[in-house]
Short mmCIF file of C-alpha atoms and ligand atoms in Angstrom, two decimals:
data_model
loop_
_atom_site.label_atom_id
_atom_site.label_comp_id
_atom_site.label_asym_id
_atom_site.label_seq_id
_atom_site.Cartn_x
_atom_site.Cartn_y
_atom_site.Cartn_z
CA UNK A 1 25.83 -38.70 -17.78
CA UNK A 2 25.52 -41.50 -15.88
CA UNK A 3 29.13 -43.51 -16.68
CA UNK A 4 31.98 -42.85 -18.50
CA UNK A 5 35.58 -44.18 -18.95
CA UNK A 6 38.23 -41.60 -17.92
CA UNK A 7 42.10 -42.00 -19.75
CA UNK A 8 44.90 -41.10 -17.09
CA UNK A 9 47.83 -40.85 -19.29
CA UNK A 10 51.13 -41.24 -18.06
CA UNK A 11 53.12 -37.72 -17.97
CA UNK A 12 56.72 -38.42 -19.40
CA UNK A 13 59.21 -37.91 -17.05
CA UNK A 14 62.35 -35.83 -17.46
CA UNK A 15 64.86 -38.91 -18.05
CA UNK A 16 62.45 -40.11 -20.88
CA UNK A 17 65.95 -41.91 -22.90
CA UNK A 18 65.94 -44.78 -25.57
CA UNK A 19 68.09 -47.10 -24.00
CA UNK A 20 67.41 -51.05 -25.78
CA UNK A 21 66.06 -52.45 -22.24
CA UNK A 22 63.15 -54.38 -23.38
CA UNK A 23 64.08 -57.67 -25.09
CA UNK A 24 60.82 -58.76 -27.14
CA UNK A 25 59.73 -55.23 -27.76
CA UNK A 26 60.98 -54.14 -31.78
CA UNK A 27 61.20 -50.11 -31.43
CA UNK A 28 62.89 -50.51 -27.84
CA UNK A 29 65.93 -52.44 -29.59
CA UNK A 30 65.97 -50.66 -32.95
CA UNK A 31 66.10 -47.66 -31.34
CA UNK A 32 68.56 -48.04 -28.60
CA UNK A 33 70.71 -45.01 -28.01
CA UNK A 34 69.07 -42.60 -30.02
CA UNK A 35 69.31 -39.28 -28.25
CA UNK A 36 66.23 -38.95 -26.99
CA UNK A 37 63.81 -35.34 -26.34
CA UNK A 38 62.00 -35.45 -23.43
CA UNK A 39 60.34 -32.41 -23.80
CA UNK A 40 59.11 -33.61 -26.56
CA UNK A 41 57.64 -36.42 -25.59
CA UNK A 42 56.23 -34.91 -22.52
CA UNK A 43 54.41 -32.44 -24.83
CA UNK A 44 53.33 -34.96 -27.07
CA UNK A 45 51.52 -37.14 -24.56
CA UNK A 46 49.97 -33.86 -23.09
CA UNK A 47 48.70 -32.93 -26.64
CA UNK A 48 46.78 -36.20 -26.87
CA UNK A 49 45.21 -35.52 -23.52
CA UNK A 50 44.28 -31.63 -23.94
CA UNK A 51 42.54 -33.24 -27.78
CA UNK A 52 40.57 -36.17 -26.52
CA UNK A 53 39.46 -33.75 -23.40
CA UNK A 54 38.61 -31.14 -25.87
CA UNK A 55 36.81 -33.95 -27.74
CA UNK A 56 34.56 -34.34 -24.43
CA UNK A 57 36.79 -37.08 -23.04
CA UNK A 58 36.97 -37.45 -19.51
CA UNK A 59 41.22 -37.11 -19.33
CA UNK A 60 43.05 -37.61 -16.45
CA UNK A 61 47.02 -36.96 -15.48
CA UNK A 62 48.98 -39.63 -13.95
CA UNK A 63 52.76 -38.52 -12.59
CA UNK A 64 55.80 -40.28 -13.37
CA UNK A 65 58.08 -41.77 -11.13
CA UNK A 66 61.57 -40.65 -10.38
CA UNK A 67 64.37 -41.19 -12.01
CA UNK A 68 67.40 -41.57 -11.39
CA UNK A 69 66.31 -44.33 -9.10
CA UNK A 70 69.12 -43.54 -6.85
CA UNK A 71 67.50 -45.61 -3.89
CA UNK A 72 67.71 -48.91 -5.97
CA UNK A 73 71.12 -48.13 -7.40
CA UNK A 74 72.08 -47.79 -3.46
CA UNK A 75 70.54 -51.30 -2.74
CA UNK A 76 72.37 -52.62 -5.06
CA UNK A 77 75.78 -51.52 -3.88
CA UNK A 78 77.16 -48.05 -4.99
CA UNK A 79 77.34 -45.44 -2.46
CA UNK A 80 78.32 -42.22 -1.09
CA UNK A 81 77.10 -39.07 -2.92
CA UNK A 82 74.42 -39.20 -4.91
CA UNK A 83 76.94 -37.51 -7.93
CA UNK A 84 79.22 -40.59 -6.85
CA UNK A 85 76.24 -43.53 -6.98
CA UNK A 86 75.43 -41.97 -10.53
CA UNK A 87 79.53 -42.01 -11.72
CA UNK A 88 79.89 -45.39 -10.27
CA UNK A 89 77.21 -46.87 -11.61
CA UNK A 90 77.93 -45.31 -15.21
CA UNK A 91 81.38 -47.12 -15.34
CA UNK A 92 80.79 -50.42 -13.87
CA UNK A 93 77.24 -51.17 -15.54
CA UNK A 94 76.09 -48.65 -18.21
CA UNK A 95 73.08 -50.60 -18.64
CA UNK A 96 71.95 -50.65 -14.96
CA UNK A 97 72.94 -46.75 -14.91
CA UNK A 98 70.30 -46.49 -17.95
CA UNK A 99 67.37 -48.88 -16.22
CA UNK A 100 67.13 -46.82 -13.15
CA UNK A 101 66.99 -44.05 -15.65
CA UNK A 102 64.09 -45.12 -17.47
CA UNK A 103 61.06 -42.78 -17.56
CA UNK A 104 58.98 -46.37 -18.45
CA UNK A 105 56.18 -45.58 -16.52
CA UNK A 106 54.80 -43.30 -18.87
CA UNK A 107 53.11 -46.21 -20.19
CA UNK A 108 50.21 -46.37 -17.95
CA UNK A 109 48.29 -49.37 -19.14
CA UNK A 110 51.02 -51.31 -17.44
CA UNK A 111 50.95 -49.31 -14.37
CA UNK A 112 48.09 -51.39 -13.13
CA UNK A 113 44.53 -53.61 -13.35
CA UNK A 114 41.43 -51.61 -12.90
CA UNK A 115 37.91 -53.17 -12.40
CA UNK A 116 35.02 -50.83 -12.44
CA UNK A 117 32.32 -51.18 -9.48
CA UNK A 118 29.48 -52.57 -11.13
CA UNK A 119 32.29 -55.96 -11.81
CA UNK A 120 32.79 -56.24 -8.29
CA UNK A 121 31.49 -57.86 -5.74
CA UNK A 122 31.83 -55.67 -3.02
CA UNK A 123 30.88 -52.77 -5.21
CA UNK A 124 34.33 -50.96 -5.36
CA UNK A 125 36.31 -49.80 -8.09
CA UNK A 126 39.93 -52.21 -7.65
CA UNK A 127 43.01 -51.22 -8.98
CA UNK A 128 46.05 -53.82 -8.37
CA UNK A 129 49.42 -52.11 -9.83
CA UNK A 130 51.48 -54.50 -12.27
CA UNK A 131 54.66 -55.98 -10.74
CA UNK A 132 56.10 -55.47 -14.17
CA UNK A 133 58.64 -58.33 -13.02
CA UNK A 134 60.10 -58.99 -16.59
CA UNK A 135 61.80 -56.43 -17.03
CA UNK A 136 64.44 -54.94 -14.13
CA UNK A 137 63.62 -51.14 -15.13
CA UNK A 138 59.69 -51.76 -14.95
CA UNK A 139 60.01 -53.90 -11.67
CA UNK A 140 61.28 -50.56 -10.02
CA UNK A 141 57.54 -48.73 -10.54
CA UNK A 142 54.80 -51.04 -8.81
CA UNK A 143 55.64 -49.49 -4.85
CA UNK A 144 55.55 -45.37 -6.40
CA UNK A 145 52.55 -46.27 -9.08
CA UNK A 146 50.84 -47.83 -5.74
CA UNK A 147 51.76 -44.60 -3.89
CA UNK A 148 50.17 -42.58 -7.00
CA UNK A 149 47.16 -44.34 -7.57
CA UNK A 150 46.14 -43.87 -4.34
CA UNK A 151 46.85 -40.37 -3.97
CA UNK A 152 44.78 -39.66 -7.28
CA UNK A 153 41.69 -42.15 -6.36
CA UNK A 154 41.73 -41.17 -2.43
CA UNK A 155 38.73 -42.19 -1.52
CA UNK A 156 38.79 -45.39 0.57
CA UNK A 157 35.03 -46.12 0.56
CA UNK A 158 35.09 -46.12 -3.18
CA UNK A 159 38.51 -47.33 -4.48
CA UNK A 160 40.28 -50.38 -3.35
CA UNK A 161 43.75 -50.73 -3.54
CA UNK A 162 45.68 -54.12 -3.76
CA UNK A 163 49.26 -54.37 -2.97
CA UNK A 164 50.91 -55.79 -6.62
CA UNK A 165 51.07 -59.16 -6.83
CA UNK A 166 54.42 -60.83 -5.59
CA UNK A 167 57.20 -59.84 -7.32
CA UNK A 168 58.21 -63.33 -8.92
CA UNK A 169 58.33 -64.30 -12.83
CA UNK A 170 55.87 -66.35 -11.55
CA UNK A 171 53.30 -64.25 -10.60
CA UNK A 172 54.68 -61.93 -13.71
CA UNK A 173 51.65 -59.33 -14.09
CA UNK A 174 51.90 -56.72 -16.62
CA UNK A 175 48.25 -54.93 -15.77
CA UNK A 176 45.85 -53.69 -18.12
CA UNK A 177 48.20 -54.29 -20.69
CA UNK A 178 46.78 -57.92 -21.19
CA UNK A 179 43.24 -57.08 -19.90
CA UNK A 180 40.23 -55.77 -21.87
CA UNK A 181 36.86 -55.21 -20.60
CA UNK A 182 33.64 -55.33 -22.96
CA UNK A 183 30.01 -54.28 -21.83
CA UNK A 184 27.10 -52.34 -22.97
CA UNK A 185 26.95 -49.15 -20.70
CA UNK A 186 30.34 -48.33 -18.90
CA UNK A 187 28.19 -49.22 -16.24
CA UNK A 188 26.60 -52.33 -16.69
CA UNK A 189 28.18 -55.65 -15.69
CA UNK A 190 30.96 -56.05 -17.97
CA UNK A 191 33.04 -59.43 -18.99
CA UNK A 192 36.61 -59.01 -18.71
CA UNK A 193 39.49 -60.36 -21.04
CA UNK A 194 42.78 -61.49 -18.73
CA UNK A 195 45.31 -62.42 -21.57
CA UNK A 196 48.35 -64.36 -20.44
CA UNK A 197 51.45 -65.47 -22.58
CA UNK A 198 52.15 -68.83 -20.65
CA UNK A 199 51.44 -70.81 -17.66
CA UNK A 200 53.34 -70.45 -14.66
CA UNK A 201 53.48 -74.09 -13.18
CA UNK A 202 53.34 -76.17 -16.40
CA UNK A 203 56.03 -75.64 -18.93
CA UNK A 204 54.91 -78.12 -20.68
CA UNK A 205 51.62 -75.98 -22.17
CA UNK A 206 52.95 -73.89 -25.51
CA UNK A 207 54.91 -71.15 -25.17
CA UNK A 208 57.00 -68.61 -26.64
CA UNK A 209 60.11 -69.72 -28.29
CA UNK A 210 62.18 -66.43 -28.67
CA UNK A 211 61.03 -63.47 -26.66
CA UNK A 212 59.52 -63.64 -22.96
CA UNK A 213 56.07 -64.13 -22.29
CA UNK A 214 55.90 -61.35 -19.62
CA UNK A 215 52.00 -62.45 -18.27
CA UNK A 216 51.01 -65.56 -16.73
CA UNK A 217 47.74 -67.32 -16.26
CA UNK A 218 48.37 -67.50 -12.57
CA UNK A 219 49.22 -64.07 -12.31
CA UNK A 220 45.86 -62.91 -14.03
CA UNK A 221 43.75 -65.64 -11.89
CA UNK A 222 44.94 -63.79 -8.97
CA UNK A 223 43.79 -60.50 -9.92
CA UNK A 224 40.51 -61.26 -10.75
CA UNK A 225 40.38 -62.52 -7.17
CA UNK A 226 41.60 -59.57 -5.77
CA UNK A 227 39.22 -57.80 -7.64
CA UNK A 228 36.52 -60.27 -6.83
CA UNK A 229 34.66 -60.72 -10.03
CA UNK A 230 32.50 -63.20 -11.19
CA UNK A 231 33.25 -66.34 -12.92
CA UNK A 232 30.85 -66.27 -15.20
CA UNK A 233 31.75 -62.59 -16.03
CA UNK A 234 35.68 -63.31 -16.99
CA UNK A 235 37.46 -65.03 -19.75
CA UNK A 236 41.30 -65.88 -19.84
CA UNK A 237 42.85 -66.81 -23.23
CA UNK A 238 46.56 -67.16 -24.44
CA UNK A 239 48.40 -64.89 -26.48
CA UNK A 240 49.80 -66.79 -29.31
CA UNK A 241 53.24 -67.85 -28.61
CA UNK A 242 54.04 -67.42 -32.22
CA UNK A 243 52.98 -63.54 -32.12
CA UNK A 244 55.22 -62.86 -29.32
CA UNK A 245 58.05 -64.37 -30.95
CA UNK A 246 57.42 -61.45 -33.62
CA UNK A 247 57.50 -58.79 -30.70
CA UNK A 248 53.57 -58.68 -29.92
CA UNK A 249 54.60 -58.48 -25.99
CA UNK A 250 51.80 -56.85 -24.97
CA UNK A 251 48.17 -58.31 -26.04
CA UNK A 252 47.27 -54.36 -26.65
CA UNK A 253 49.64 -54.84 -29.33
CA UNK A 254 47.68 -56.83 -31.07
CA UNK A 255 44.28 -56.34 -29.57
CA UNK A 256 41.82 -53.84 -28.21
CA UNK A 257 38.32 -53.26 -26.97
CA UNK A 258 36.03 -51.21 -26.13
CA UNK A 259 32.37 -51.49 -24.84
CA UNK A 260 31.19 -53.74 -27.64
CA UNK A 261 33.74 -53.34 -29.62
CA UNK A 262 36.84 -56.17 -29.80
CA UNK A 263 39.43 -55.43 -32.97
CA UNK A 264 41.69 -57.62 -32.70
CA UNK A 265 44.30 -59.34 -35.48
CA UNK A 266 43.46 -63.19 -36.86
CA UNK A 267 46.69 -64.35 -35.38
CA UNK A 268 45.98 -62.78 -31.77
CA UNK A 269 45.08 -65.75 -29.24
CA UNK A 270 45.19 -69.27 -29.44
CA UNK A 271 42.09 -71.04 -29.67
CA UNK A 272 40.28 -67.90 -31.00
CA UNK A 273 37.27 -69.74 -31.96
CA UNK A 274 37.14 -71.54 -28.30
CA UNK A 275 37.33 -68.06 -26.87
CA UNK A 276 34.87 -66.16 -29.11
CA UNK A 277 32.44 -68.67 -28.04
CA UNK A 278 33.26 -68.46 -24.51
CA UNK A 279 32.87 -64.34 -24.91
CA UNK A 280 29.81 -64.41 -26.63
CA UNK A 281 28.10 -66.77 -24.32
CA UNK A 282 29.29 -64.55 -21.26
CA UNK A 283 28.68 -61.07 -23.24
CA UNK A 284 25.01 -60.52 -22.10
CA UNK A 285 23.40 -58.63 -25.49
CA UNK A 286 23.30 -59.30 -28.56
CA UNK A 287 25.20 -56.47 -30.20
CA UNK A 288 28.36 -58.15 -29.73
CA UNK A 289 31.02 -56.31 -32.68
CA UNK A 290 34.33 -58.93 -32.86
CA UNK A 291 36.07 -57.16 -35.80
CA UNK A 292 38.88 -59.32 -37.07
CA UNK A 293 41.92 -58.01 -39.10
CA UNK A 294 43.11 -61.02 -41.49
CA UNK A 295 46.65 -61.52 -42.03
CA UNK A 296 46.43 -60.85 -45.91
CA UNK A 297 45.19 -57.59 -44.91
CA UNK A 298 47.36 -56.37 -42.54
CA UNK A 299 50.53 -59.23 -41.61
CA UNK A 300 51.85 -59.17 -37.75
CA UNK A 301 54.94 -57.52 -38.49
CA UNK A 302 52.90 -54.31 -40.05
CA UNK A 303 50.97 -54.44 -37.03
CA UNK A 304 53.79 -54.66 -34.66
CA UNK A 305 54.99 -52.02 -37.09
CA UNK A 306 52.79 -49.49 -37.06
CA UNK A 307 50.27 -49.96 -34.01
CA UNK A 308 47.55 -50.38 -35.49
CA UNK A 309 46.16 -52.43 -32.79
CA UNK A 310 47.83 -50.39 -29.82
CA UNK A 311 44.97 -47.67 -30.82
CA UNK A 312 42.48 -46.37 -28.39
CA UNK A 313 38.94 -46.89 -29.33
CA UNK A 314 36.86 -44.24 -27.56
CA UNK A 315 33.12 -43.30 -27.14
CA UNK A 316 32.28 -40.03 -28.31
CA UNK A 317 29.55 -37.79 -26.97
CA UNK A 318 27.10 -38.63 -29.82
CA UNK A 319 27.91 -42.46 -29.25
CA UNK A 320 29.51 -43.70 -31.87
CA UNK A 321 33.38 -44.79 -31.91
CA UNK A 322 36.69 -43.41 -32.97
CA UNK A 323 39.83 -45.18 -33.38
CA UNK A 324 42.77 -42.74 -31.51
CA UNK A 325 45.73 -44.21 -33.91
CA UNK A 326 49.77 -43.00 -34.17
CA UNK A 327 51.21 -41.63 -37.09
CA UNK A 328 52.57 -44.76 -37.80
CA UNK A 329 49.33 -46.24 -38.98
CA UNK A 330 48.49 -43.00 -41.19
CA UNK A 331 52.24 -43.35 -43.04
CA UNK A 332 51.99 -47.39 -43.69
CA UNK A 333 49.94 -47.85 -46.71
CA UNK A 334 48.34 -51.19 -46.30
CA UNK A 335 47.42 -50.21 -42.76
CA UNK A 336 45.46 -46.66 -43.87
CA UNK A 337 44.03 -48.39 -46.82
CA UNK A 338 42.57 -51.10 -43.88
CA UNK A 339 41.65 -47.95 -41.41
CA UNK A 340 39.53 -46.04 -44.38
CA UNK A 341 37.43 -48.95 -45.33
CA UNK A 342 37.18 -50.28 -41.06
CA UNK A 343 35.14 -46.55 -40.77
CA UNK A 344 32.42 -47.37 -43.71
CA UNK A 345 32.36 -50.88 -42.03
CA UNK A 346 29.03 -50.55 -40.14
CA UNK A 347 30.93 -51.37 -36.96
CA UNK A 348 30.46 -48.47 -34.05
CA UNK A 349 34.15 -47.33 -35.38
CA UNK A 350 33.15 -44.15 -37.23
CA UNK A 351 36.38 -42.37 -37.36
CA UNK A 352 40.17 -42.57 -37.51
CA UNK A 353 42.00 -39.87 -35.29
CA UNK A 354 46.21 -39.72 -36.07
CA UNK A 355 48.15 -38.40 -33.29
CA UNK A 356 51.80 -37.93 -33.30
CA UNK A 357 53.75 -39.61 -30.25
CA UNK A 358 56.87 -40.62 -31.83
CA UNK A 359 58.78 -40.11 -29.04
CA UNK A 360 56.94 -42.79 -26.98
CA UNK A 361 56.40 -45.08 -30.39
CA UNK A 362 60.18 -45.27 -30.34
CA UNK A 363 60.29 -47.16 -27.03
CA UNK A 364 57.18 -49.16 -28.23
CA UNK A 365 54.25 -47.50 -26.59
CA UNK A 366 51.70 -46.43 -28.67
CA UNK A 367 48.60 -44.29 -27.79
CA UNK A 368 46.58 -47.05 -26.32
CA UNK A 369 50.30 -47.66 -23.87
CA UNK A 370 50.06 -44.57 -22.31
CA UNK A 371 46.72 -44.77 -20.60
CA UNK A 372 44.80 -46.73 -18.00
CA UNK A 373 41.32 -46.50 -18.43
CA UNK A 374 38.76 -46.72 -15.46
CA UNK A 375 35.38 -46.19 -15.55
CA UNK A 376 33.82 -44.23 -13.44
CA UNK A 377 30.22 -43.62 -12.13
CA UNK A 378 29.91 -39.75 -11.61
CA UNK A 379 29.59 -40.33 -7.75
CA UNK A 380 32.91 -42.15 -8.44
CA UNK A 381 34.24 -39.27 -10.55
CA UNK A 382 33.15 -36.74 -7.75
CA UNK A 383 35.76 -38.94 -5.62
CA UNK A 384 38.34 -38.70 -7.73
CA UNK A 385 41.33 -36.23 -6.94
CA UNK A 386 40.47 -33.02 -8.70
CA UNK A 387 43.93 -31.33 -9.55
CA UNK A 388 44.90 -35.02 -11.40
CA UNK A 389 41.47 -34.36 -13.68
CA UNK A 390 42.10 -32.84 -17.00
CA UNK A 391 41.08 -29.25 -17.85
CA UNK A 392 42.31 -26.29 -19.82
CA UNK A 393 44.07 -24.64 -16.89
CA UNK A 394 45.45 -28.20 -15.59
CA UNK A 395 46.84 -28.54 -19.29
CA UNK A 396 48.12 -24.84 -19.69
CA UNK A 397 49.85 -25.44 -16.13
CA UNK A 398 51.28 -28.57 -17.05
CA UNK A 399 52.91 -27.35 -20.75
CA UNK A 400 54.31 -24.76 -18.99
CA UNK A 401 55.72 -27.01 -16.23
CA UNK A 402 57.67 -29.10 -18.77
CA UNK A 403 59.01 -26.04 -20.90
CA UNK A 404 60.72 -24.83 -17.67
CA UNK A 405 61.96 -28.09 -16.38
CA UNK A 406 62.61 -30.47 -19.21
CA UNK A 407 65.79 -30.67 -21.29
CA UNK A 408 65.21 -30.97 -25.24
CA UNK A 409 67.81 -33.73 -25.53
CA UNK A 410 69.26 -36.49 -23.63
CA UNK A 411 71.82 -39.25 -24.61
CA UNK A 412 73.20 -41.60 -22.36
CA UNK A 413 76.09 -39.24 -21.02
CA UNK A 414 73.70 -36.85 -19.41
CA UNK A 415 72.20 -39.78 -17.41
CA UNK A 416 75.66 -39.16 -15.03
CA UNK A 417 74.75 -35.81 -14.72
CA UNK A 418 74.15 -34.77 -11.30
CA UNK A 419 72.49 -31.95 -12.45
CA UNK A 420 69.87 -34.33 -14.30
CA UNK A 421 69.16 -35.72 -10.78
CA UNK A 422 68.52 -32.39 -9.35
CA UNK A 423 66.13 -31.18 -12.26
CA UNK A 424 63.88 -33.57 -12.03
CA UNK A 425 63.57 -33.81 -8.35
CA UNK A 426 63.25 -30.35 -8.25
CA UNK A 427 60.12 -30.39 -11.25
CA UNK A 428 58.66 -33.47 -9.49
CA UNK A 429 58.12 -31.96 -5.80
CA UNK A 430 56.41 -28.78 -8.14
CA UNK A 431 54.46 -31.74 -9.78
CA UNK A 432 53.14 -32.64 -6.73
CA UNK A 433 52.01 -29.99 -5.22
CA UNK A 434 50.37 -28.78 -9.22
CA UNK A 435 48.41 -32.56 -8.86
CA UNK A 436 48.41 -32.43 -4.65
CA UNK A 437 49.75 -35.67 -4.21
CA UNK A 438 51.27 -35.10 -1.34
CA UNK A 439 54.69 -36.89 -0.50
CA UNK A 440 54.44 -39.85 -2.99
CA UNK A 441 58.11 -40.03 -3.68
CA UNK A 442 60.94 -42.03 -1.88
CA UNK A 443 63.10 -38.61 -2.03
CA UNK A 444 60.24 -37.02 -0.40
CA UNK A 445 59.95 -39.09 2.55
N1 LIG B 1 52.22 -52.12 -24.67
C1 LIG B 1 52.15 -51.39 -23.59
N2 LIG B 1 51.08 -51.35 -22.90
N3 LIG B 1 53.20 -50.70 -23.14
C2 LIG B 1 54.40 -50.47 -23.84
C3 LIG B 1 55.56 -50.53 -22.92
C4 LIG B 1 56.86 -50.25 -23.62
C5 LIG B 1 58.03 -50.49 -22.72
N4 LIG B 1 59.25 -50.02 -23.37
C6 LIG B 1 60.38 -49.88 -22.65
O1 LIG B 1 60.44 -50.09 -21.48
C7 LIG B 1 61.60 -49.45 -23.43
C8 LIG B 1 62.59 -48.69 -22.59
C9 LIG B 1 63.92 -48.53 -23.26
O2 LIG B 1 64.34 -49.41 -24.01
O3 LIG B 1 64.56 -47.47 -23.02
C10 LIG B 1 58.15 -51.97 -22.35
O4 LIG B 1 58.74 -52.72 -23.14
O5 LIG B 1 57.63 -52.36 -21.31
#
């Protein structure tokens, strides 16, 4: 093994709660105020890891952050006890109460942009964590997913970590979210794929009409930077405006990649034969796969639907490709039907693998939203934090460590629980020391 790509998923924290905070996103409104299980979901997510390690998957853990985000609800005014800051808060704004509640960071392909050594200059692997500023609950991660990342790739002569970009609509950056990377070997030269919704500095370039376009070209120009890759060895294309206005507000809602792989809907990008020729003239090799799904197959609204295009798309061990899809996609007719004839193809995609994560689909993160990928040489691997690597003891550990610290519901009352504060600080400072983070929380320090 020379390469590979390694999934950290997110673990779900204990305040996991639908609350309707992302405008744009379909399930997060539809589903506001449903009462929520967070041991559920934490299981969930820590089933797909223990089955795509079992499939020979390198797997990796990422920890959530915590919540209740007391500390902000303090900048922003409340005070005295923490039981107080929590009542307070409940009865003057409800939905503030419920942002610095939200266990969001689960979704780990927005904690941050990874490049992979051999794409950097300097010969580092760069992670830059997404300033998530569209949102108010996701702005509250990038400082603790920082604080993470670098506790779980501690190696300073191997990983470089960027502060996140400045925390400005601007400069909105929503991390690997909006970036793929294609290449042969995990470890040759890649091309990446920065997708923005809109330019910061010219409103008068198309846009989206309805919902927020949460990435900007600016924002994705700077990261590439940071991560000092190669001109010739990136392309940036826009989302189309009109798919975001149908809730596509992620491009891994509509698109995904993986080594020579892009599936991606006809309705993705704008300009998509401008930036198939720019990819194919950058993509060095000739077994270049772009697999598009037409609209008369599958519309944008079944895809926004059912995720078919928020799927992971792995390597397996033998080399060919399987498609890591929700439930969603296995119980929406049109979009099996498309998944059983995509495997008979002749594409690498050889196999369709249905996982249940309903808990996370309801917020609108699908499989492929719950893990950044970063590949890895094995020198890099051997650098990696050990206790955040998946492994049959790690996952037993872990199940346990959510059946003794997780409630099985939560609705919004329980977010003024005091008692909900206490739990998860309490199962977070045991996460820590299970993953050896050290102190990576504010209540910590
Ligand atoms: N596509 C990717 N990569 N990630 C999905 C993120 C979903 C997340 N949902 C939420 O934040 C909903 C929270 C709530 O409503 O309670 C978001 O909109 O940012």
């Amino acid at each position: 093994m020379k390469s590979l790509e390694v999934n950290f998923d997110g673990l779900v924290g204990p305040t996991h709660n639908y609350a309707g905070l992302s405008d744009g996103n379909v399930a997060s409104l539809s589903n506001a105020h449903d009462v929520s299980s967070p041991k559920n979901a934490a299981l969930q997510g820590l089933k797909k890891m223990k089955a795509l390690h079992d499939m020979g998957m390198g797997q990796g853990v990422l920890a959530p952050q915590e919540r209740p985000d007391i500390f902000s609800l303090r900048r922003l005014g409340f005070s005295g006890s923490d039981a107080s800051v929590l009542a307070q808060a409940a009865k003057t704004s409800p939905a503030l109460l419920s942002a610095c509640c939200s266990a969001s960071s689960m979704w780990t392909a927005n904690a941050a942009t990874v490049s992979p050594s051999s794409d950097s200059a300097d010969g580092k692997v760069h992670f830059t964590p997404a300033n998530l500023t569209n949102k108010f609950h996701r702005s509250l991660e990038p400082e603790t997913t920082g604080n993470i990342l670098k506790a779980v790739f501690n190696d300073e002569n191997v990983f470089e970590h960027h502060l996140h970009l400045n925390d400005n609509d601007h400069f909105g950056d929503e991390g690997a979210a909006n970036h793929t990377r294609l290449c042969t070997d995990y470890d040759d030269a890649g091309v990446q794929i920065f997708t923005f919704g809109r330019y910061a500095f010219n409103r008068a370039k198309p846009m989206p009409m309805k919902y927020p376009a949460r990435q900007t070209l600016e924002a994705s120009q700077a990261v590439a930077r940071l991560h000092q890759l190669d001109d010739n060895r990136v392309v940036y294309v826009q989302q189309n405006p009109a798919v975001i206005d149908q809730g596509v507000f992620h491009n891994d809602v509509i698109a995904v990649g993986n080594q020579n792989v892009l599936f991606y809907h006809q309705q993705a990008f704008l300009n998509t034969e401008q930036f198939l020729g720019e990819l194919r003239q950058k993509f060095s090799g000739d077994d270049l796969h772009c697999i598009q799904v037409n609209s008369d197959d599958v519309t944008v609204q079944d895809a926004v639907n059912t995720y078919l295009f928020n799927t992971q798309i792995i390597t397996l061990n033998d080399g060919s490709m399987a498609i890591v899809a929700p439930m969603h996609c296995y119980e929406n007719e049109r979009v099996k039907a498309y998944l059983d004839n995509l495997v008979t193809m002749g594409t690498p995609i050889k196999e369709v693998k249905y996982f249940d994560v309903n808990e996370s689909m309801k917020n609108g993160g699908g499989p492929a939203c719950l893990r950044l990928r970063v590949a890895l040489k094995e020198s890099e691997l051997a650098a990696v934090n050990p206790n955040c690597v998946l492994n049959d003891e790690l996952y037993g550990t872990l199940v346990n460590w959510v059946e003794k610290h997780y409630r099985d519901r939560l609705s919004f009352d329980d977010l003024t629980d005091p008692s909900l504060l206490v739990e998860s600080r309490t199962a977070l400072d045991e996460l820590t020391q299970i993953l050896n983070l050290g102190s990576v929380y504010r209540f910590q320090r």
